[in-house]
mmCIF file of C-alpha atoms and ligand atoms in Angstrom:
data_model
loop_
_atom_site.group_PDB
_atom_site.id
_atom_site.type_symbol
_atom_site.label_atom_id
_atom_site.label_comp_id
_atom_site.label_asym_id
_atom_site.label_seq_id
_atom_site.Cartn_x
_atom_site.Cartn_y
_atom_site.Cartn_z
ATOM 1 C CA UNK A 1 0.000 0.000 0.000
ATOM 2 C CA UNK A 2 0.811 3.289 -0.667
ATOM 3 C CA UNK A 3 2.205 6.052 1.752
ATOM 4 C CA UNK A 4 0.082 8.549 -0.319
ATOM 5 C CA UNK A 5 -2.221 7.888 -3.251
ATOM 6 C CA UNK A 6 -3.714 10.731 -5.180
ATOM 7 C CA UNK A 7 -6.609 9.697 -7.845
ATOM 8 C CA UNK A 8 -7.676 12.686 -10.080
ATOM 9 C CA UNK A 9 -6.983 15.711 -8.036
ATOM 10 C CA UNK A 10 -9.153 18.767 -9.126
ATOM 11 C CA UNK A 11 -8.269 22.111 -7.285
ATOM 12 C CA UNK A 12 -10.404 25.089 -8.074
ATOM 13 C CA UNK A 13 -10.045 29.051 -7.030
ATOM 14 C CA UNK A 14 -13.480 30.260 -8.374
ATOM 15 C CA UNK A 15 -13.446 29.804 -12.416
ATOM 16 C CA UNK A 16 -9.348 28.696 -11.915
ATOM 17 C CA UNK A 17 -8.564 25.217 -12.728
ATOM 18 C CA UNK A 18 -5.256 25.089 -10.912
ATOM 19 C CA UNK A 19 -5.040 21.427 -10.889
ATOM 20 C CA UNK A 20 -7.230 19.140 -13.536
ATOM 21 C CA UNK A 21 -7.391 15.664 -12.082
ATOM 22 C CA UNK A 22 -3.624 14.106 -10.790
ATOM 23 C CA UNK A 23 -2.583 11.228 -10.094
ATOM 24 C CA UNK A 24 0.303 10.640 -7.958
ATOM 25 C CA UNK A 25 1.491 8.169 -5.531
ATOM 26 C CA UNK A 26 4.507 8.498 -2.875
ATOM 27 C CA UNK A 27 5.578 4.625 -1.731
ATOM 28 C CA UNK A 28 6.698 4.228 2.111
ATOM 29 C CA UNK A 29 10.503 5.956 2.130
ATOM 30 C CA UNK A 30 10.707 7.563 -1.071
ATOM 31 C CA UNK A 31 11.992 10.723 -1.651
ATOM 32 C CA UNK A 32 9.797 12.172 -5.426
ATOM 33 C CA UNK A 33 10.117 15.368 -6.743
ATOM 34 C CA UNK A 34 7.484 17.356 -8.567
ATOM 35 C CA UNK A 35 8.487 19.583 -10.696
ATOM 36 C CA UNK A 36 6.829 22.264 -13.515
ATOM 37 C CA UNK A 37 6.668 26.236 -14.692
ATOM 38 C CA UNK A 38 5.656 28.913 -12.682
ATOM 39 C CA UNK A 39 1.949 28.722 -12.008
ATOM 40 C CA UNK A 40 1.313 25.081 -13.231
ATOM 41 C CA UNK A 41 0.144 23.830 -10.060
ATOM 42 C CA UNK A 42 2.460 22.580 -7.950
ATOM 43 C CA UNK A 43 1.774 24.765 -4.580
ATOM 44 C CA UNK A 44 -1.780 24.107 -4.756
ATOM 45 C CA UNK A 45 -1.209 20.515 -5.194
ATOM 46 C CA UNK A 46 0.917 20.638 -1.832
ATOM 47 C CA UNK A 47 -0.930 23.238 -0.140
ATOM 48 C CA UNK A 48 -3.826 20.826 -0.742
ATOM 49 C CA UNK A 49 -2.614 17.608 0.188
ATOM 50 C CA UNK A 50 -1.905 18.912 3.984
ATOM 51 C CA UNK A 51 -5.613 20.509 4.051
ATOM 52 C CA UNK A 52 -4.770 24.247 3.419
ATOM 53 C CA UNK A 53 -6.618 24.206 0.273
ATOM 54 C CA UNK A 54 -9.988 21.930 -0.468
ATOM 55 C CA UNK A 55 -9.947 19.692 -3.206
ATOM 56 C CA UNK A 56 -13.144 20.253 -5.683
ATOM 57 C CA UNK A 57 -12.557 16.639 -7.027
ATOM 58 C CA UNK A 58 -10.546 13.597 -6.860
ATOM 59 C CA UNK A 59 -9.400 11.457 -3.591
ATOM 60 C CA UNK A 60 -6.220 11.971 -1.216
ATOM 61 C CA UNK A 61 -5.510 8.389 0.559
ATOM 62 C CA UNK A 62 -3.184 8.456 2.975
ATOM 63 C CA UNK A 63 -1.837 5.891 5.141
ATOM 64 C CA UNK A 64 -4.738 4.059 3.946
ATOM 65 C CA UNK A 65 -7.552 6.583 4.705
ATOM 66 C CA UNK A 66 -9.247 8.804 3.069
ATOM 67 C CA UNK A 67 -8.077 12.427 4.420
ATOM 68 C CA UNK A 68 -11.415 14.536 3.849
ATOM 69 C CA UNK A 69 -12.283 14.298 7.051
ATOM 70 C CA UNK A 70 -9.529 15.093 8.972
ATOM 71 C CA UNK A 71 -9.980 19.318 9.931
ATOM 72 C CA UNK A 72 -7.307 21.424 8.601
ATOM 73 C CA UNK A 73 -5.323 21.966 12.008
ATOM 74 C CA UNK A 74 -5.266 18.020 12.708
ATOM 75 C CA UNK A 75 -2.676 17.133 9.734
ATOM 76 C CA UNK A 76 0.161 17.352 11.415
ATOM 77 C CA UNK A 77 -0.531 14.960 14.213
ATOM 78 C CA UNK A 78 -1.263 12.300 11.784
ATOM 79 C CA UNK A 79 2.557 13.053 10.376
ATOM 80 C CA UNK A 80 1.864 15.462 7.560
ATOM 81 C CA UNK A 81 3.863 17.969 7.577
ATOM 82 C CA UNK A 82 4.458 21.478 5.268
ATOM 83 C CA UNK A 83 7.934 23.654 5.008
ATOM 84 C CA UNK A 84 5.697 26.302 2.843
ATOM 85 C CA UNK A 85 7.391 28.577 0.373
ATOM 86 C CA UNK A 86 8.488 31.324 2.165
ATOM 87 C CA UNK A 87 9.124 29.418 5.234
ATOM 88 C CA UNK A 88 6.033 31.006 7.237
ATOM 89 C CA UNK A 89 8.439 31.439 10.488
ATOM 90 C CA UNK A 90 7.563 33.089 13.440
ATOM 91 C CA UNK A 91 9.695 36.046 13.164
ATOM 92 C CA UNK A 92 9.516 37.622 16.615
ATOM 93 C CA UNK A 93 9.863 34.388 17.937
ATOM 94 C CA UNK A 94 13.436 32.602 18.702
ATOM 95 C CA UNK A 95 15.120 30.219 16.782
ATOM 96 C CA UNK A 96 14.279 27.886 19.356
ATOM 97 C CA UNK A 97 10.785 28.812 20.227
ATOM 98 C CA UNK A 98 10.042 28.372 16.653
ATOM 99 C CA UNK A 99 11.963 25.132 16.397
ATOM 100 C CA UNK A 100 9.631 23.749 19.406
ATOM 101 C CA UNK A 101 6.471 24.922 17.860
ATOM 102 C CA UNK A 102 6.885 21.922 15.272
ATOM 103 C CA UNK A 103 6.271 19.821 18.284
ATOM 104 C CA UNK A 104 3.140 21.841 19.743
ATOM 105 C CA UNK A 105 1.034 18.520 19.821
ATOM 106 C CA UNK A 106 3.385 16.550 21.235
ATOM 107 C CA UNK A 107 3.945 15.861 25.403
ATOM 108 C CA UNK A 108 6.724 13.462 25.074
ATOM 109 C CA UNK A 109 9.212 16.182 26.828
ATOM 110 C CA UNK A 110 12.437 14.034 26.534
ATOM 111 C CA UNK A 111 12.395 12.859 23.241
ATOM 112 C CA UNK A 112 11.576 16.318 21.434
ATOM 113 C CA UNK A 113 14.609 17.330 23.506
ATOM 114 C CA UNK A 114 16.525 14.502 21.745
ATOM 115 C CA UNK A 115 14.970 15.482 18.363
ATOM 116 C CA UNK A 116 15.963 19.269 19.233
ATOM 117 C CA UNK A 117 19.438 18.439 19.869
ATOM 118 C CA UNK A 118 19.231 16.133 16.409
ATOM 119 C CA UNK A 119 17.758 19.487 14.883
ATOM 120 C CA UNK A 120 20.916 20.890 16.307
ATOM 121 C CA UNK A 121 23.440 18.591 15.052
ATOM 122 C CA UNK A 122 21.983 18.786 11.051
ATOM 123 C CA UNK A 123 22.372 22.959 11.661
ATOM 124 C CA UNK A 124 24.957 23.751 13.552
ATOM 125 C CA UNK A 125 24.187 26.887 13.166
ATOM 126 C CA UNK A 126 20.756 27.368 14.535
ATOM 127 C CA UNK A 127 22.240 25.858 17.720
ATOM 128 C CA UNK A 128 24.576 28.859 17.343
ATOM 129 C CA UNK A 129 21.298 31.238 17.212
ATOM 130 C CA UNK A 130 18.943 29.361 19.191
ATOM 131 C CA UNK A 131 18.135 32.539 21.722
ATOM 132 C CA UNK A 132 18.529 34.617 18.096
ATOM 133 C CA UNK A 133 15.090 36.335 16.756
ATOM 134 C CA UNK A 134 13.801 34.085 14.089
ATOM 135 C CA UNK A 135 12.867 37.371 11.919
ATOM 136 C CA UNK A 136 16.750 38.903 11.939
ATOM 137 C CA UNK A 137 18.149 35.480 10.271
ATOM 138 C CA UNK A 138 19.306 35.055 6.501
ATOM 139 C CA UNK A 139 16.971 33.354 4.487
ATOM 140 C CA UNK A 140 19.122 30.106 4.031
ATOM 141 C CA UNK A 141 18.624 30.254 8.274
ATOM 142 C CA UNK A 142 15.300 30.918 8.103
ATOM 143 C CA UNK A 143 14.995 27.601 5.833
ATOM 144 C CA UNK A 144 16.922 25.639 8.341
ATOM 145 C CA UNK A 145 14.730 26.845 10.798
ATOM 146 C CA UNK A 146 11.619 25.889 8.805
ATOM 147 C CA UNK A 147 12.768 22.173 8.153
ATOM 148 C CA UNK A 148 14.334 21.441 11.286
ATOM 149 C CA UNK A 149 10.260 22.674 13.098
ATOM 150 C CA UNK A 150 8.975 20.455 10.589
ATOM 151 C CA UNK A 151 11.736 17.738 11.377
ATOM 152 C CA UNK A 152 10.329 18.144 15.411
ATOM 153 C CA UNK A 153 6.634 17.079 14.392
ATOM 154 C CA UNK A 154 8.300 13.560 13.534
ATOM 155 C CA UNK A 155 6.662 13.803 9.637
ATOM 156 C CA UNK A 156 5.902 10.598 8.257
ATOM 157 C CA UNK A 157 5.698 12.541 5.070
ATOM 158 C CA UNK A 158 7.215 15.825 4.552
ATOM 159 C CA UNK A 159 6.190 18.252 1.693
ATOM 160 C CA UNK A 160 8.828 20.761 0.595
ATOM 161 C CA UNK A 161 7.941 23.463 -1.319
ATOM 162 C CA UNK A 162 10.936 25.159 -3.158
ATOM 163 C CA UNK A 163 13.356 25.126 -0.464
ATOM 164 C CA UNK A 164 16.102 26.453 -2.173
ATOM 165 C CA UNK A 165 14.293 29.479 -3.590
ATOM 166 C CA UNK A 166 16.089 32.276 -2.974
ATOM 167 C CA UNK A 167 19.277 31.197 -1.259
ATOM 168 C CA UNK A 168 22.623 31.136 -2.653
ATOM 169 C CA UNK A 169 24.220 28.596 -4.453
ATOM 170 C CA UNK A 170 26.415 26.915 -1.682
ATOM 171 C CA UNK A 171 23.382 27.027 0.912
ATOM 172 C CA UNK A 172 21.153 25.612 -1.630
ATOM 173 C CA UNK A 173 24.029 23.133 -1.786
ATOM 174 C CA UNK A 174 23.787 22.863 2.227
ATOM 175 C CA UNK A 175 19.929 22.342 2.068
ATOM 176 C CA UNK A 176 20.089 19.330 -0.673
ATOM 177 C CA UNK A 177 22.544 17.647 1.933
ATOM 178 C CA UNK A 178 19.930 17.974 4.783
ATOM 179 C CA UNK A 179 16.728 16.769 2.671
ATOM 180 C CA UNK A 180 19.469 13.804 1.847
ATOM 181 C CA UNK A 181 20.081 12.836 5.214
ATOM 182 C CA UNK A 182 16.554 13.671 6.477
ATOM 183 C CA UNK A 183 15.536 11.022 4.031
ATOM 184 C CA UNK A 184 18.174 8.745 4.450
ATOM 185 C CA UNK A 185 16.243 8.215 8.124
ATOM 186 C CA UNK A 186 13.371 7.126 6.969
ATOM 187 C CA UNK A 187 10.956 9.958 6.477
ATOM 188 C CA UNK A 188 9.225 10.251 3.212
ATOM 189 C CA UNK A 189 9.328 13.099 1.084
ATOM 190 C CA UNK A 190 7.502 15.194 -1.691
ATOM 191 C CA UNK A 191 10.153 18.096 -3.148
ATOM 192 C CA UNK A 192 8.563 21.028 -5.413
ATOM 193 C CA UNK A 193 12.016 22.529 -6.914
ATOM 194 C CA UNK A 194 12.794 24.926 -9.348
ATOM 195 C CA UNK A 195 16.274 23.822 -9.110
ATOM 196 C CA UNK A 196 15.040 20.496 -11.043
ATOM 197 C CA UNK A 197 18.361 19.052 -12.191
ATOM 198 C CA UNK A 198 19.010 19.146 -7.895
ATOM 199 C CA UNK A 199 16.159 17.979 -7.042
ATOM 200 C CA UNK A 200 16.083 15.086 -9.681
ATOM 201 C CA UNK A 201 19.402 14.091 -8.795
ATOM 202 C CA UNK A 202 18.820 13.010 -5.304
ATOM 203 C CA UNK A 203 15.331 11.858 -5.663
ATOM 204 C CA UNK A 204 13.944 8.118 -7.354
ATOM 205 C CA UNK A 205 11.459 9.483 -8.837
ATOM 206 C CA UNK A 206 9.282 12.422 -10.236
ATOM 207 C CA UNK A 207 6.738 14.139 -11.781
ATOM 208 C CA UNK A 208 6.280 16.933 -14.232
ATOM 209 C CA UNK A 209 3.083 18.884 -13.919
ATOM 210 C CA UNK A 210 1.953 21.652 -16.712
ATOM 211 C CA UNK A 211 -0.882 23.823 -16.639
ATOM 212 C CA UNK A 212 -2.429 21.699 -13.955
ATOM 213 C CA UNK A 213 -1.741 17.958 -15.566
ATOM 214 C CA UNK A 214 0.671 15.214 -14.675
ATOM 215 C CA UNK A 215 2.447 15.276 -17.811
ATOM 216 C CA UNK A 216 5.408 13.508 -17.576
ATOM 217 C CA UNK A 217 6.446 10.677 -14.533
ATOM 218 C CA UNK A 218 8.728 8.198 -14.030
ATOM 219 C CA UNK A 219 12.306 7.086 -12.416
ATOM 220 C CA UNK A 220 14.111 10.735 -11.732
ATOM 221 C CA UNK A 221 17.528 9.496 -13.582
ATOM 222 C CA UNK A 222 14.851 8.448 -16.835
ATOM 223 C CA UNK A 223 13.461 12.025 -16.135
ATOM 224 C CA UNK A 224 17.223 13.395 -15.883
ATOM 225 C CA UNK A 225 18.039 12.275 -19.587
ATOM 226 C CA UNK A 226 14.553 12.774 -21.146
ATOM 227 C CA UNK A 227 15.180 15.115 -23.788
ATOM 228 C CA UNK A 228 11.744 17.129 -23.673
ATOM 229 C CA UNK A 229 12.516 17.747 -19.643
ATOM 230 C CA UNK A 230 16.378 18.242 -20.252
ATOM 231 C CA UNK A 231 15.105 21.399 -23.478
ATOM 232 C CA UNK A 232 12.342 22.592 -20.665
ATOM 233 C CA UNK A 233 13.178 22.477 -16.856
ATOM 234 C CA UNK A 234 17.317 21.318 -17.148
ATOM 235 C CA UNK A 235 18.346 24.346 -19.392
ATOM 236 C CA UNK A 236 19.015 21.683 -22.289
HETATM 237 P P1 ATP B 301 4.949 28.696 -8.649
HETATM 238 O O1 ATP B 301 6.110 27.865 -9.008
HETATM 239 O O2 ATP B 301 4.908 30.004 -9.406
HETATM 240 O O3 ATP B 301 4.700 28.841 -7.194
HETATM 241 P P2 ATP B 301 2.913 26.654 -8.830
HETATM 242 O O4 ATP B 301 3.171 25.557 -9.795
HETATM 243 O O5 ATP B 301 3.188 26.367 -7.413
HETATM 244 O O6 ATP B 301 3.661 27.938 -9.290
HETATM 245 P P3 ATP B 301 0.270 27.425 -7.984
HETATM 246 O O7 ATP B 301 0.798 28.401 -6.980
HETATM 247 O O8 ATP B 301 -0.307 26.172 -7.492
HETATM 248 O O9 ATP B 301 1.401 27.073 -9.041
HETATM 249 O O10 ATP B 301 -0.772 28.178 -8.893
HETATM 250 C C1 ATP B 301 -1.538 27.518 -9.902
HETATM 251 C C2 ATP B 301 -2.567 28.478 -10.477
HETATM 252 O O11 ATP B 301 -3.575 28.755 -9.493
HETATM 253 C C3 ATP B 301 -1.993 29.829 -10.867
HETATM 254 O O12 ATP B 301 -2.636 30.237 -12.058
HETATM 255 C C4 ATP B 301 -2.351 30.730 -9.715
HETATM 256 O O13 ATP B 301 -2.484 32.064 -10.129
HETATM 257 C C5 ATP B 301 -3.671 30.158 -9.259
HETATM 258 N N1 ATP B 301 -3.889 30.364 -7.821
HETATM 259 C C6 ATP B 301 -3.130 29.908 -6.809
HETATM 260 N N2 ATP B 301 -3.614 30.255 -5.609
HETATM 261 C C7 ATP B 301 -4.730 30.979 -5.857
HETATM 262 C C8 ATP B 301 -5.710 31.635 -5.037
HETATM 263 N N3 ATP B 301 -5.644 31.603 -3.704
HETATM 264 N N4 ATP B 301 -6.726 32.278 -5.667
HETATM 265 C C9 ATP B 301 -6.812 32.297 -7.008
HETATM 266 N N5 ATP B 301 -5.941 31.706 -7.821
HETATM 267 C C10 ATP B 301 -4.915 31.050 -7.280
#
């Protein structure tokens, strides 16, 4: 069984068709990126699959239920888990106050401390900063910060939404490492990158979504040497 199983996803805002009926699975450990053009879906289709959007059509199974009736604000406790584009930190909240907010629903005290001080170990650096004001960080900071809160709800599926927009090259570089090793432990992941050829390379498999359709899926290294996705989303 799958982790996730999408059948015919329809997303509407008013008369916009945003997504037109995808299908999409994630197995139990995989790591799949989704990727496509500016406005072709892609954020909806996340923001939708963890309950911030409603679906107008189309079924979201996950762990082997149906997720329409879980409420919006429940998601997380049954391990699905958002880092949204733009990171939606708490910016006059501490690094560390932030951090622990990914655990809000949790009362096992001594294992989010363990999990905070494995937060700590993937970024140094927020260790660093912990006492730091979440809203005077960099951006590639501010990312950390948003993965490691999601890391601290213990995700069984994480959905990343263009984590390496914005940063510079050798952070980006930095991220892709952590979304390795976060994976490499087990916990499932859904990547929405610009940075495709990235994204592609340390994924097994992915999706290519246009104007609101699947259009293209399959292993990512088949995707990597496809010519029509090499011309379109690899710079040829
Ligand atoms: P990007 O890479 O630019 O973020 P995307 O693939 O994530 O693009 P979406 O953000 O899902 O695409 O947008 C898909 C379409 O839905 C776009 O045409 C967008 O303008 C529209 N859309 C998204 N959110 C809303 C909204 N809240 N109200 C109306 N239209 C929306």
């Amino acid at each position: 069984m799958s982790l996730l199983d999408v059948k015919n996803l329809q997303v509407s805002y008013g008369g916009i068709h945003a997504v037109k009926g995808i299908d999409l699975h994630i197995e139990q450990g995989e790591l799949v990126t989704l990727i496509g053009a500016n406005g072709a879906g892609k954020t909806s289709t996340l923001r939708t699959l963890v309950g911030m959007e409603k679906k107008s059509g189309g079924s979201i199974v996950y762990d082997g239920k149906e997720t329409a009736g879980i409420p919006a604000h429940n998601f997380v406790r049954h391990g699905l888990a958002m880092v949204p584009e733009g990171r939606g930190i708490f910016a006059k909240l501490t690094v560390e106050e932030n951090l622990l907010m990914g655990a809000f629903y949790r009362d096992d005290k001594a294992a989010i401390q363990n999990e905070l001080e494995h937060v700590y170990e993937l970024f140094p650096r927020l260790k660093e900063r912990f006492k730091q004001l979440a809203g005077t960080l960099s951006g590639g900071e501010q990312q950390m910060v948003a993965m490691g809160r999601a890391i601290l709800s213990k995700p069984k599926l994480l959905l990343l939404d263009e984590p390496s927009m914005g940063l510079a090259p050798i952070i980006v570089q930095k991220i892709f490492e952590i979304i390795q090793m976060i994976s490499a432990q087990g916990v499932t992941m859904l990547l929405v990158e610009q940075n495709a050829k990235l994204a592609l390379e340390i994924s097994q498999r992915g999706y290519v979504m246009e104007s609101g359709r699947i259009t293209m899926s399959g292993p990512a290294r088949e995707l990597l040497d496809d010519e029509r996705v090499r011309n379109a989303y690899l710079g040829g």
